[in-house]
Coordinates of C-alpha atoms in Angstrom, one line a residue:
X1 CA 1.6 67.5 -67.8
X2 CA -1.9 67.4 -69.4
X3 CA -2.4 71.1 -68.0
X4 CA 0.8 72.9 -69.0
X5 CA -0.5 71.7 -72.6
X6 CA -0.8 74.5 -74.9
X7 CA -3.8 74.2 -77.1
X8 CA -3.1 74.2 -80.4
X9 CA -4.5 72.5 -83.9
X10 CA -3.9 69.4 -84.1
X11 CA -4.3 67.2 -87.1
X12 CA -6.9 64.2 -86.5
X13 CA -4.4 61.9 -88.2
X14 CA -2.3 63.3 -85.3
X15 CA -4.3 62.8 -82.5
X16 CA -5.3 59.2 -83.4
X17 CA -1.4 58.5 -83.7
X18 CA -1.2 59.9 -80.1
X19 CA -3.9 57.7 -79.4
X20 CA -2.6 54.7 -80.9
X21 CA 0.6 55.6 -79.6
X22 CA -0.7 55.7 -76.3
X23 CA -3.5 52.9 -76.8
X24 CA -0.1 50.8 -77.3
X25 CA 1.7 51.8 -74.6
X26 CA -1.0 51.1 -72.7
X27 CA -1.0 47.5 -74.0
X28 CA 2.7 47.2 -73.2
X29 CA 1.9 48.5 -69.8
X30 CA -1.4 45.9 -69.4
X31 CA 0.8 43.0 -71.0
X32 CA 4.1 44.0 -68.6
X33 CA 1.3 44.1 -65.6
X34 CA 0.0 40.8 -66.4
X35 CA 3.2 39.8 -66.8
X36 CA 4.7 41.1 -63.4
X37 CA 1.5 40.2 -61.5
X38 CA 2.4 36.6 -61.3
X39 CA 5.8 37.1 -60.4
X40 CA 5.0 39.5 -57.5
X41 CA 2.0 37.3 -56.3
X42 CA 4.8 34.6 -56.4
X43 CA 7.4 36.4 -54.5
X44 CA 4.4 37.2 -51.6
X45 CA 3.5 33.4 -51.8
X46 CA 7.1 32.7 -51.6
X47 CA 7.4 34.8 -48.1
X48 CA 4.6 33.2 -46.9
X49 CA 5.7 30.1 -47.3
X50 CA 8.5 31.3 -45.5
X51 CA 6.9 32.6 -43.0
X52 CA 5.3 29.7 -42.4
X53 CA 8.4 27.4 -42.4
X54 CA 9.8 29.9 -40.3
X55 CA 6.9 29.0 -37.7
X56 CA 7.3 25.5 -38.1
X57 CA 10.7 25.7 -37.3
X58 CA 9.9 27.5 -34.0
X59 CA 7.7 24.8 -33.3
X60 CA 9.7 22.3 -33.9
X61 CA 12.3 24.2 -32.1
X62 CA 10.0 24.4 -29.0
X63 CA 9.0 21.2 -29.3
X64 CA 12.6 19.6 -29.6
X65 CA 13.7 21.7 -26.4
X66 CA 10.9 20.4 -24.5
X67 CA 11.9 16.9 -25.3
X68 CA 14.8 17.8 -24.4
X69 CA 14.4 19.2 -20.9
X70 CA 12.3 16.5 -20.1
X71 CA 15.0 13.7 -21.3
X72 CA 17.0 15.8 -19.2
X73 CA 14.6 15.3 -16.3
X74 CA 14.7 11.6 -16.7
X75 CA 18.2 11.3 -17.7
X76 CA 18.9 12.3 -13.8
X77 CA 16.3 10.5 -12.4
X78 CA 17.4 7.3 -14.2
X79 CA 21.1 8.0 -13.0
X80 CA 20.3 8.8 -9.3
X81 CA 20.3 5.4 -7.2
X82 CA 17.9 5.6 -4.4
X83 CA 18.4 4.2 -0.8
X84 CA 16.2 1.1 -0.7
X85 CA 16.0 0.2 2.9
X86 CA 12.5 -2.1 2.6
X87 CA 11.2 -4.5 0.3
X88 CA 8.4 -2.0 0.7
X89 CA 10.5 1.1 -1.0
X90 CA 12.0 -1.2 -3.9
X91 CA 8.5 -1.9 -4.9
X92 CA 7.6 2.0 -4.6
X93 CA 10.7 2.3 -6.4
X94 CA 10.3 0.0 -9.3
X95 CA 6.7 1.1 -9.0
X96 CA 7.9 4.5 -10.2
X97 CA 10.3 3.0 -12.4
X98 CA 7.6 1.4 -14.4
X99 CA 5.5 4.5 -14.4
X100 CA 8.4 6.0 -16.5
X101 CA 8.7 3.3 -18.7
X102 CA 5.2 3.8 -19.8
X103 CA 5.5 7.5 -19.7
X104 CA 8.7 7.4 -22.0
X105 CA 7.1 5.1 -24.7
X106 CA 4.3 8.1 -24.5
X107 CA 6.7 10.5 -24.8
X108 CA 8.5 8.4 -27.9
X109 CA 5.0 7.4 -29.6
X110 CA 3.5 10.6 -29.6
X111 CA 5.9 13.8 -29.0
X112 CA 8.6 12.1 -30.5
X113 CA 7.2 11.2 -33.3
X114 CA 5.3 14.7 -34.2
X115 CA 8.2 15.9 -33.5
X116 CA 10.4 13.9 -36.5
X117 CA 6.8 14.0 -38.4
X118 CA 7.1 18.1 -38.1
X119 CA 10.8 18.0 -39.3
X120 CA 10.1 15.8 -42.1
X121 CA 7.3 18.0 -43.2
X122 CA 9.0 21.1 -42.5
X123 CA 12.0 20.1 -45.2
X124 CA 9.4 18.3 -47.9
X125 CA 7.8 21.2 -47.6
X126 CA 9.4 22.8 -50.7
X127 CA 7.9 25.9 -52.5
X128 CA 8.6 25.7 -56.2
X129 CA 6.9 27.6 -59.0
X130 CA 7.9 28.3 -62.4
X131 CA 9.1 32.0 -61.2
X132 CA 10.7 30.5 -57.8
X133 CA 11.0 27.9 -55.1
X134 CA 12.3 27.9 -51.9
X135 CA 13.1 25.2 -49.9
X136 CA 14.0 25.5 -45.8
X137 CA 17.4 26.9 -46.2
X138 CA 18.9 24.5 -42.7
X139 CA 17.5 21.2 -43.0
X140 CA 20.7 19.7 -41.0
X141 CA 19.4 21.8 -38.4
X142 CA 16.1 19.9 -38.2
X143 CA 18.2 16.5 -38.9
X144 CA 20.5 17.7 -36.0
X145 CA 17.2 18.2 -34.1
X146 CA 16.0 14.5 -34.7
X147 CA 19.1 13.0 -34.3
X148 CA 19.7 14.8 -30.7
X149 CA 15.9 13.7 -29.4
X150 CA 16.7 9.8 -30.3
X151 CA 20.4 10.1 -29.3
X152 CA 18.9 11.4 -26.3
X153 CA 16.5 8.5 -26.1
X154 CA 18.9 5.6 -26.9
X155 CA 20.6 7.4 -23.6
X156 CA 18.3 7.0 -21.3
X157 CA 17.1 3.4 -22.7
X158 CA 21.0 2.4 -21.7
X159 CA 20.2 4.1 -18.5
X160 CA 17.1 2.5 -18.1
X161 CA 18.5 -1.1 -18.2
X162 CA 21.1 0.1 -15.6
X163 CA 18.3 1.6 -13.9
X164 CA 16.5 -1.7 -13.8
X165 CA 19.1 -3.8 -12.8
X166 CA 19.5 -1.5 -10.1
X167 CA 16.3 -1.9 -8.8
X168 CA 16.3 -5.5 -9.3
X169 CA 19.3 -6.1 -7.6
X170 CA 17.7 -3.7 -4.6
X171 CA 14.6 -5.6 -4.8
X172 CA 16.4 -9.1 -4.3
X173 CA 18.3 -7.4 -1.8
X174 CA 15.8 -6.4 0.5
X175 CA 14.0 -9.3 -0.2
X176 CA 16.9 -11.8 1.2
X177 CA 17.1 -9.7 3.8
X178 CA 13.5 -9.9 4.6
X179 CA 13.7 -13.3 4.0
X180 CA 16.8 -13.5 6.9
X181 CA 14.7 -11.4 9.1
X182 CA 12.1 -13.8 9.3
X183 CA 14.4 -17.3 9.0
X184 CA 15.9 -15.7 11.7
X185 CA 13.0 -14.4 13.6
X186 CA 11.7 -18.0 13.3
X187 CA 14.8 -19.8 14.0
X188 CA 15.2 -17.5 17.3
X189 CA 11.4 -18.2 18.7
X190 CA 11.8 -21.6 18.0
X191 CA 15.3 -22.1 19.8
X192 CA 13.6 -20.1 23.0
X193 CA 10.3 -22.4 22.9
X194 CA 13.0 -25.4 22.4
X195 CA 15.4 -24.8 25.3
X196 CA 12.0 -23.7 27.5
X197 CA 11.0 -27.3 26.1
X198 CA 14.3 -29.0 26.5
X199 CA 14.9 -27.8 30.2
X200 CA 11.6 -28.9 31.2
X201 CA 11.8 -32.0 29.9
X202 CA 15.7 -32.1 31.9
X203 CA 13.8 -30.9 35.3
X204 CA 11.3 -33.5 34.9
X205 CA 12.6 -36.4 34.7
X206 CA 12.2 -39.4 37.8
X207 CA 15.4 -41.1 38.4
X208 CA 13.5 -44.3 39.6
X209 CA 12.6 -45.1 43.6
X210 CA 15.1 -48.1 43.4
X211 CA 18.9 -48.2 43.1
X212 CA 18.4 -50.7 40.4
X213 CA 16.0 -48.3 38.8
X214 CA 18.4 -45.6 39.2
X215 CA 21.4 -46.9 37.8
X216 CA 19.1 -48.6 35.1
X217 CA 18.6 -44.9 33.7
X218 CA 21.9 -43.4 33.8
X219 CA 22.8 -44.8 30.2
X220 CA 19.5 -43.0 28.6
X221 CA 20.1 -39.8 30.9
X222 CA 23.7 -39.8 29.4
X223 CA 22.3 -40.5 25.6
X224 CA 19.6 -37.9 26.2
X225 CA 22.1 -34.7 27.4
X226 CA 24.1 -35.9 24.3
X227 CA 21.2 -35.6 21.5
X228 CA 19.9 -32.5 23.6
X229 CA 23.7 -31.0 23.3
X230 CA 24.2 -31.9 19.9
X231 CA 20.4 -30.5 18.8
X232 CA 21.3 -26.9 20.6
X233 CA 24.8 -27.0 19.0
X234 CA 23.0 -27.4 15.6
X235 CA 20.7 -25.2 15.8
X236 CA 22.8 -22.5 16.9
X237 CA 24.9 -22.8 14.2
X238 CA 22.0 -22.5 12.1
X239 CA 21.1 -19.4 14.0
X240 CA 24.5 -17.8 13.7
X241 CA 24.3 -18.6 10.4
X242 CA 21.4 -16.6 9.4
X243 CA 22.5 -13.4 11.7
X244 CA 25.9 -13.4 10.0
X245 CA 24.1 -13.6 6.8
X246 CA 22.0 -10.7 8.4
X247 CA 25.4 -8.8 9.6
X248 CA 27.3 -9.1 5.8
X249 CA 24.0 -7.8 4.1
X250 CA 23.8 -5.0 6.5
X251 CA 20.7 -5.6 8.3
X252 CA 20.3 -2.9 11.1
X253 CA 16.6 -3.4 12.3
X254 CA 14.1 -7.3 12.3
X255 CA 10.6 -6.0 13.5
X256 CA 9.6 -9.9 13.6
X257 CA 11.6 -10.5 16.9
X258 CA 13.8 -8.2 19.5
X259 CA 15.4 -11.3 20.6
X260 CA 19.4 -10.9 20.2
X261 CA 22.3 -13.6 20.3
X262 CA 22.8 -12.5 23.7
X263 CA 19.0 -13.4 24.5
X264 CA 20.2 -16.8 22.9
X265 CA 22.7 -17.5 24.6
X266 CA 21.1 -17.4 27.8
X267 CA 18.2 -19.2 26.5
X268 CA 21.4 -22.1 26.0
X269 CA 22.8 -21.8 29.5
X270 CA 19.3 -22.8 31.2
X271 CA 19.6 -25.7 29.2
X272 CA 23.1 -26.2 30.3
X273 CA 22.2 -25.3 33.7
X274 CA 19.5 -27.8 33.7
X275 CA 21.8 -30.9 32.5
X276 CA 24.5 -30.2 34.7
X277 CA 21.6 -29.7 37.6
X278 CA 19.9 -32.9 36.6
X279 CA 23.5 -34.5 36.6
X280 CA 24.2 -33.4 40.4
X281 CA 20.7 -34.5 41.0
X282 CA 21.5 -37.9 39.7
X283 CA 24.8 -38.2 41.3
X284 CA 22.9 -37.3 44.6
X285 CA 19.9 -39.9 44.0
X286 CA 22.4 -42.4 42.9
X287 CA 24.3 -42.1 46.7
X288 CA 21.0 -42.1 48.1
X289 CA 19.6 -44.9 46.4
X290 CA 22.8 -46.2 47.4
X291 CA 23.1 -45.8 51.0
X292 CA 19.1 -46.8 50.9
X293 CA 20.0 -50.3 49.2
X294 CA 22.6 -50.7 51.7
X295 CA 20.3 -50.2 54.7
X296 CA 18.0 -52.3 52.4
X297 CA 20.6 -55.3 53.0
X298 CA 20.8 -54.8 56.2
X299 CA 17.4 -55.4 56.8
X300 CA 17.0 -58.4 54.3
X301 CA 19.9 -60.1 56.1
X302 CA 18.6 -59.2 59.6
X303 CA 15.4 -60.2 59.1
X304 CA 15.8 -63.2 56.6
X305 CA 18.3 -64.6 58.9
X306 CA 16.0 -64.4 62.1
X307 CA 13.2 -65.6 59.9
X308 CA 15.7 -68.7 58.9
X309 CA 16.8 -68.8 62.7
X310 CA 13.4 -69.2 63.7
X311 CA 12.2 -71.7 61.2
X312 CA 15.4 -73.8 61.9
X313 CA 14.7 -73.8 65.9
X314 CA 10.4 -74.6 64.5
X315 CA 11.5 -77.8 62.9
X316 CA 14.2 -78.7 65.6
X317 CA 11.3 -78.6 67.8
X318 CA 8.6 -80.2 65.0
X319 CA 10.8 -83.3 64.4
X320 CA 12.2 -84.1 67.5
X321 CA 13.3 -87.6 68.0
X322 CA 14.3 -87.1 71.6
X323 CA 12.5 -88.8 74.7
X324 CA 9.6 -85.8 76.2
X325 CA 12.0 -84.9 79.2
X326 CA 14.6 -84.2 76.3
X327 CA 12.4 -82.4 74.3
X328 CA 11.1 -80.6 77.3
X329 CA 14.2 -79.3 78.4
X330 CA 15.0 -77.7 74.6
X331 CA 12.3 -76.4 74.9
X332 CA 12.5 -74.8 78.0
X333 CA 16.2 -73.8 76.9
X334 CA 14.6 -71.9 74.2
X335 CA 12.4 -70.3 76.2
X336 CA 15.4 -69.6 78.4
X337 CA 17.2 -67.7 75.8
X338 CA 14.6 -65.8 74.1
X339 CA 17.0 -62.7 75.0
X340 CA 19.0 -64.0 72.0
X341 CA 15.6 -63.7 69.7
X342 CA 14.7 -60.2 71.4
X343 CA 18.1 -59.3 71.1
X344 CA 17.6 -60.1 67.0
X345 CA 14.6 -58.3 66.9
X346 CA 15.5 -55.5 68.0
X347 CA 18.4 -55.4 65.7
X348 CA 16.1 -55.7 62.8
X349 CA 13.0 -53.2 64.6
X350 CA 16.7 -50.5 64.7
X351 CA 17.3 -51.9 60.7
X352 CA 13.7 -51.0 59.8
X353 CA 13.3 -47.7 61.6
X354 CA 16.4 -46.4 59.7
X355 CA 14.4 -47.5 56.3
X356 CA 11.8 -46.3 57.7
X357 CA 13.2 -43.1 58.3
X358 CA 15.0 -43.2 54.8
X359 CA 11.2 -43.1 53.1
X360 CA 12.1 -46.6 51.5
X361 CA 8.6 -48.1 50.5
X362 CA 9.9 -51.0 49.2
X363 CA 13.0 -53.4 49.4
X364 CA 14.0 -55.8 46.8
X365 CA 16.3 -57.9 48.8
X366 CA 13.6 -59.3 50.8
X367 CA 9.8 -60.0 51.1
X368 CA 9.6 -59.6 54.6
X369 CA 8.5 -56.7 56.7
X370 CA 9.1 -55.8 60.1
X371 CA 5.3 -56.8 61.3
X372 CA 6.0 -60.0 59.1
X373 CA 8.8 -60.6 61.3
X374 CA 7.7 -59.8 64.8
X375 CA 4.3 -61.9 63.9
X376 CA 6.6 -65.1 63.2
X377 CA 8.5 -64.1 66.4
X378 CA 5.5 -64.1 68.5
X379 CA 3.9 -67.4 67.0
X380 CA 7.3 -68.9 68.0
X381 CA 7.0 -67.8 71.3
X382 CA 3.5 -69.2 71.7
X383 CA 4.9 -72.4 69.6
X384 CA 7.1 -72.7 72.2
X385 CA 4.5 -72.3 75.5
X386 CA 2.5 -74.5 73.7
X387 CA 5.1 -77.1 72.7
X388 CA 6.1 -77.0 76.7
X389 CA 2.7 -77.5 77.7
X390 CA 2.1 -80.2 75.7
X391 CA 5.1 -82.1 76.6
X392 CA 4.3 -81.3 80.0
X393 CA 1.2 -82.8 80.1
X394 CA 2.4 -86.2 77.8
X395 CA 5.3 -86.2 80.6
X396 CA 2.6 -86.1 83.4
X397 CA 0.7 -88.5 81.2
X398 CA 3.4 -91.0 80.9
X399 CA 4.1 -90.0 84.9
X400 CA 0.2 -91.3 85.5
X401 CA 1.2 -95.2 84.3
X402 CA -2.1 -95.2 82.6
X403 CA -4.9 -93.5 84.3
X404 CA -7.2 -92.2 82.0
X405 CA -8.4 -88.2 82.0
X406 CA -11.4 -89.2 83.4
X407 CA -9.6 -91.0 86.2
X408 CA -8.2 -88.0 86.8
X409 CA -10.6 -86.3 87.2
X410 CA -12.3 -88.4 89.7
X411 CA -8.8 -88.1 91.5
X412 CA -9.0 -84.3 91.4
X413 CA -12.6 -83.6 92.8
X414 CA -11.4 -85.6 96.0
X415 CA -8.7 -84.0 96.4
X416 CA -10.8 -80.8 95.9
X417 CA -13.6 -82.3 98.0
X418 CA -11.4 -83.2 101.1
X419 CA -9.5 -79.7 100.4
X420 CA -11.3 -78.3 103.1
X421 CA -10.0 -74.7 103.6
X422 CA -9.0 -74.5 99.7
X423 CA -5.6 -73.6 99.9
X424 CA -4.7 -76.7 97.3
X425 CA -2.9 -78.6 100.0
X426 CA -4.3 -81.5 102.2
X427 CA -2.8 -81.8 106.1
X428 CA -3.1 -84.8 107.8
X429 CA -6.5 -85.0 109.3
X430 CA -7.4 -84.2 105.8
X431 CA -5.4 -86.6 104.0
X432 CA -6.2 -89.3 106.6
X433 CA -10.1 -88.7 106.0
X434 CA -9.5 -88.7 102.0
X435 CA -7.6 -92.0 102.5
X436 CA -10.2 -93.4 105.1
X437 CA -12.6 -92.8 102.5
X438 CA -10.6 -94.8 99.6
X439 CA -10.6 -97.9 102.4
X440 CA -7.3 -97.4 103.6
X441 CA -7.5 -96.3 107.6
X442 CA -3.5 -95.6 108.2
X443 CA -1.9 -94.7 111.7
X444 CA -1.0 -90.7 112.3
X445 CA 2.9 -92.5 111.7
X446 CA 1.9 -94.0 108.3
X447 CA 0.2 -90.5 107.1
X448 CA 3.3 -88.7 108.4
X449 CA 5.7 -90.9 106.0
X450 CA 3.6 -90.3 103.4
X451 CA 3.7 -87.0 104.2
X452 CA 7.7 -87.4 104.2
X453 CA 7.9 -89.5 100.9
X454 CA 5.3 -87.2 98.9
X455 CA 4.6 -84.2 100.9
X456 CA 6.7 -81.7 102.8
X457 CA 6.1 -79.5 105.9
X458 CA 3.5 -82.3 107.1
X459 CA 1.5 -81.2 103.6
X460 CA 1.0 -82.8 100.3
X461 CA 0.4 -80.9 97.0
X462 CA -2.0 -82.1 94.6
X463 CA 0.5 -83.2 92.1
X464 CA 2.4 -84.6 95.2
X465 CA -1.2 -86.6 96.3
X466 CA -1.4 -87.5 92.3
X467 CA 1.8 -89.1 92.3
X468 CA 0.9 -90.7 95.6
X469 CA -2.1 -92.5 93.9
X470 CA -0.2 -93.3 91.0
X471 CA 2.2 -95.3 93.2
X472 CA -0.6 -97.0 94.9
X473 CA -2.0 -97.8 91.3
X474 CA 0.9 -99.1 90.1
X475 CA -0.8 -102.5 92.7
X476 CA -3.2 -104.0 90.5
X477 CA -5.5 -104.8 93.3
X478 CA -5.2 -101.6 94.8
X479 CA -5.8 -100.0 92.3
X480 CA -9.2 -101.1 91.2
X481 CA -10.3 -100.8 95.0
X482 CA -9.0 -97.2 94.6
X483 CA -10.7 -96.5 91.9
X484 CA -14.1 -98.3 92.5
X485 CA -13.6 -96.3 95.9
X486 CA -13.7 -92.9 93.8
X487 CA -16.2 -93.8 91.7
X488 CA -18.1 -94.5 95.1
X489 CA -17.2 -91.0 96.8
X490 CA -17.9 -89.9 93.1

C-alpha cells in the first residue's frame, strides 16, 4: 500500500488528520484487542477446562470399569458353591470368604469412594466466567456410573449373605459329620473292647465244685446273659444310630476307625457264642455235678450205714447183759460172719473208687472217708479178738473156781517142769511123777482113768491137766495140800 503511494504535497493539517485518523483507529483497534483478549483467553480456558473434564471423565471411566470387572470377579466367586468335603476345607473356605469381606470393604472405602468423590467433583466442577461457563455436558452419565458401582455392590452384599449361609451351613455340616465320625469311631472301639471284655468275663466264670454250688449259680448266670444281652442290644442301637446318621449325611470315608458294621457284628456273635458256650458248659457241669452227687450218696449211705452197722454191733457187744458163754458165742458169731462186713466194705472201697475216679474232693452227704471207714472196720475187728479173749480168759477164770493168777502160775511151771520132752502134753510116767510129787502116788489104772476122764490117747493137755487140778481143788483139803505141794516143788 504505503509503496504504491505517489508522493505528493500534502497539507500539514492533512497529514495530522491522517494521523489522528489513524491514531484513532488505532485506539479502536487497541480498545477492540483489549476487549477480545479476554474473551479469547476465556474461550482457551474454557477448552481447558474441557479438556480436563474430559480426562476426568476417562478416569472415572477407567476407574468405574475396573470396579466393575472386579465386582464381576467376585460376583462369580460369591455365586459358585464349593465342594466342602472336610471340616478342614470349610475353614479354608470361609477363611477365603473372610479375606473377601475385608478386601470388599477396601474396595468400598477407598476405590469406591474416589470413585463417587471423582464424579462428584467432575460435575461441581463448573467453569463459569462472565464471557462463558461450561459445565460437564453428561452428568447422568457419571450418576449412571455411581449408581451401577453401588447397585453392583448391594449385589454382591445379597450374595455375600447367601455366600455365608452357605458356608456356615457347610461348616456345621462337616462338622456333624466329624462329630459322627468320631461318636462313631468311639462307640465302635468301645463295643470291640466291650464284647472282648464281656466274653471273657462269659469264659471265665467257675460253676462251683459242688452240685449245690452249681445249681446255686444258675439264677445269677441266667440274670448275667440277660444284662450282658440287653447291654449289647443297646449299644448297638446306639451304634446303628450314629452310622445311619453317617449314611443320611453322606459320609463316605472315618479315618478314626476302619471297623465296619460287619466287624460289629461279629464282635456280637463271640459274645453270643460265648453265652450259648457257657450255657452248654453249665448244662454239662450241672449233669456232672449231678451224677457226682449221686455217686456222692452212694457213698454217704454205704459208708454211714456200715459206720452205724458197726457201732450198733460195738454197743451190742459193750452192754451185753448175757452170761460170758453167751457173750462169747456172739462174739465168735461175729467173728464168723465178718464176710458180711468185708462184703460191706468192699461195696463202699467200689463207691469211693468211682468218686475217686470222678475227681470229687469233697462230699457233703457225709464226713466219712474211705480210710475213716476201713480204720473203724479194723478196730472192730481187733474189738472183737479182744472182746473174745477177754471173755475167754473170765470164762477160764470162772472155769478155775477161784484159783488166783499166781496159782496158776505155780500150776503151769509143773506142768512145764514135768513136761519133759516139751511137746505141751504129759504121758503117764510123767503125769504119775507130777502127781507123786503133789503127794498123791496113784496106780498105772488110776492115771489111766484120769487119762480117760481128762486126757485122750493116754495124754493130757495142759488145759486138760488144769481142769484136772481144778476138780481136785474143788476138795478143800486137797486142795491146800495141793497147793502147799506147789509151792514146795516151787
Amino acid at each position: 500500500y504505503f509503496g504504491t503511494l505517489t508522493l505528493r504535497s500534502v497539507h500539514p493539517d492533512q497529514v495530522t488528520a491522517r494521523e489522528a485518523e489513524v491514531a484513532g483507529k488505532w485506539e479502536v483497534l487497541h480498545k477492540l484487542s483489549n476487549e477480545k483478549r479476554p474473551i479469547l483467553e476465556d474461550h482457551l480456558k474454557r477448552e481447558l477446562h474441557k479438556d480436563k473434564l474430559r480426562l476426568l471423565n476417562k478416569q472415572h471411566q477407567r476407574a468405574h470399569d475396573q470396579i466393575q470387572a472386579w465386582t464381576a470377579e467376585k460376583e462369580a466367586y460369591l455365586k459358585a458353591r464349593e465342594n466342602c468335603d472336610s471340616v478342614s476345607e470349610a475353614l479354608v473356605q470361609l477363611s477365603l470368604f473372610e479375606a473377601y469381606e475385608k478386601e470388599n470393604t477396601t474396595v468400598k472405602s477407598a476405590r469406591v469412594t474416589r470413585l463417587n468423590k471423582a464424579g462428584a467433583d467432575l460435575i461441581a466442577d463448573v467453569y463459569k466466567t462472565e464471557h462463558s461457563q461450561y459445565a460437564w455436558e453428561t452428568p447422568e452419565e457419571i450418576h449412571n456410573r455411581d449408581s451401577a458401582i453401588n447397585h453392583r455392590f448391594e449385589t454382591l452384599a445379597s450374595l455375600a449373605v447367601e455366600k455365608k449361609a452357605y458356608l456356615d451351613e457347610a461348616l456345621a455340616r462337616e462338622q456333624e459329620k466329624e462329630r459322627l465320625r468320631l461318636e462313631y469311631a468311639t462307640q465302635a472301639n468301645e463295643y470291640k473292647r466291650w464284647t472282648s471284655d464281656a466274653a471273657h468275663t462269659i469264659q471265665s466264670v467257675q460253676f462251683g465244685h459242688t452240685l449245690e454250688e452249681v445249681e446255686a449259680i444258675k439264677a445269677s448266670l441266667d440274670k448275667e446273659d440277660a444284662e450282658i444281652t440287653a447291654e449289647a442290644n443297646n449299644k448297638k442301637a446306639a451304634y446303628e444310630a450314629v452310622h445311619g446318621d453317617m449314611e443320611r449325611m453322606q459320609v463316605k470315608n472315618n479315618p478314626y476307625t476302619a471297623l465296619t458294621l460287619e466287624d460289629l457284628a461279629g464282635f456280637r456273635a463271640k459274645v453270643d457264642a460265648a453265652i450259648e458256650t457257657r450255657k452248654r458248659n453249665y448244662a454239662a457241669e450241672l449233669e456232672k455235678q449231678k451224677a457226682n452227687d449221686a455217686l456222692c450218696k452212694e457213698f454217704a449211705e454205704l459208708a454211714n450205714g456200715f459206720a452205724s452197722w458197726i457201732d450198733s454191733n460195738k454197743d451190742a457187744i459193750t452192754h451185753a447183759k448175757e452170761g460170758l458163754e453167751e457173750q462169747l458165742v456172739s462174739v465168735e458169731r461175729r467173728i464168723a460172719d465178718a464176710q458180711e462186713g468185708a462184703s460191706k466194705l468192699a461195696a463202699i472201697e467200689a463207691a469211693s473208687a468211682k468218686v475217686e475216679a470222678a475227681g470229687i474232693t469233697t462230699n457233703r452227704h457225709t464226713t466219712l472217708t474211705l480210710r475213716d471207714v476201713q480204720v473203724q472196720w479194723e478196730q472192730f475187728q481187733v474189738l472183737l479178738g479182744r472182746k473174745k479173749e477177754t471173755l475167754a480168759k473170765e470164762i477160764e477164770q470162772k472155769k478155775l473156781a477161784g484159783i488166783t493168777p499166781s496159782q496158776m502160775a505155780e500150776i503151769t511151771d509143773n506142768f512145764a517142769k514135768y513136761d519133759s520132752n516139751k511137746d505141751g502134753v504129759l504121758e503117764a510116767k510123767e503125769l504119775k511123777a507130777l502127781l507123786y510129787s503133789l503127794g498123791e502116788e496113784l496106780s498105772n489104772a488110776k492115771i489111766n482113768e484120769l487119762f480117760k476122764e481128762y486126757g485122750s490117747d493116754n495124754k493130757m493137755t495142759f488145759e486138760q491137766f488144769l481142769r484136772y487140778m481144778v476138780s481136785l481143788v474143788g476138795d478143800a483139803d486137797t486142795k491146800d495140800e495141793i497147793l502147799h505141794s506147789f509151792k514146795l516143788i516151787t
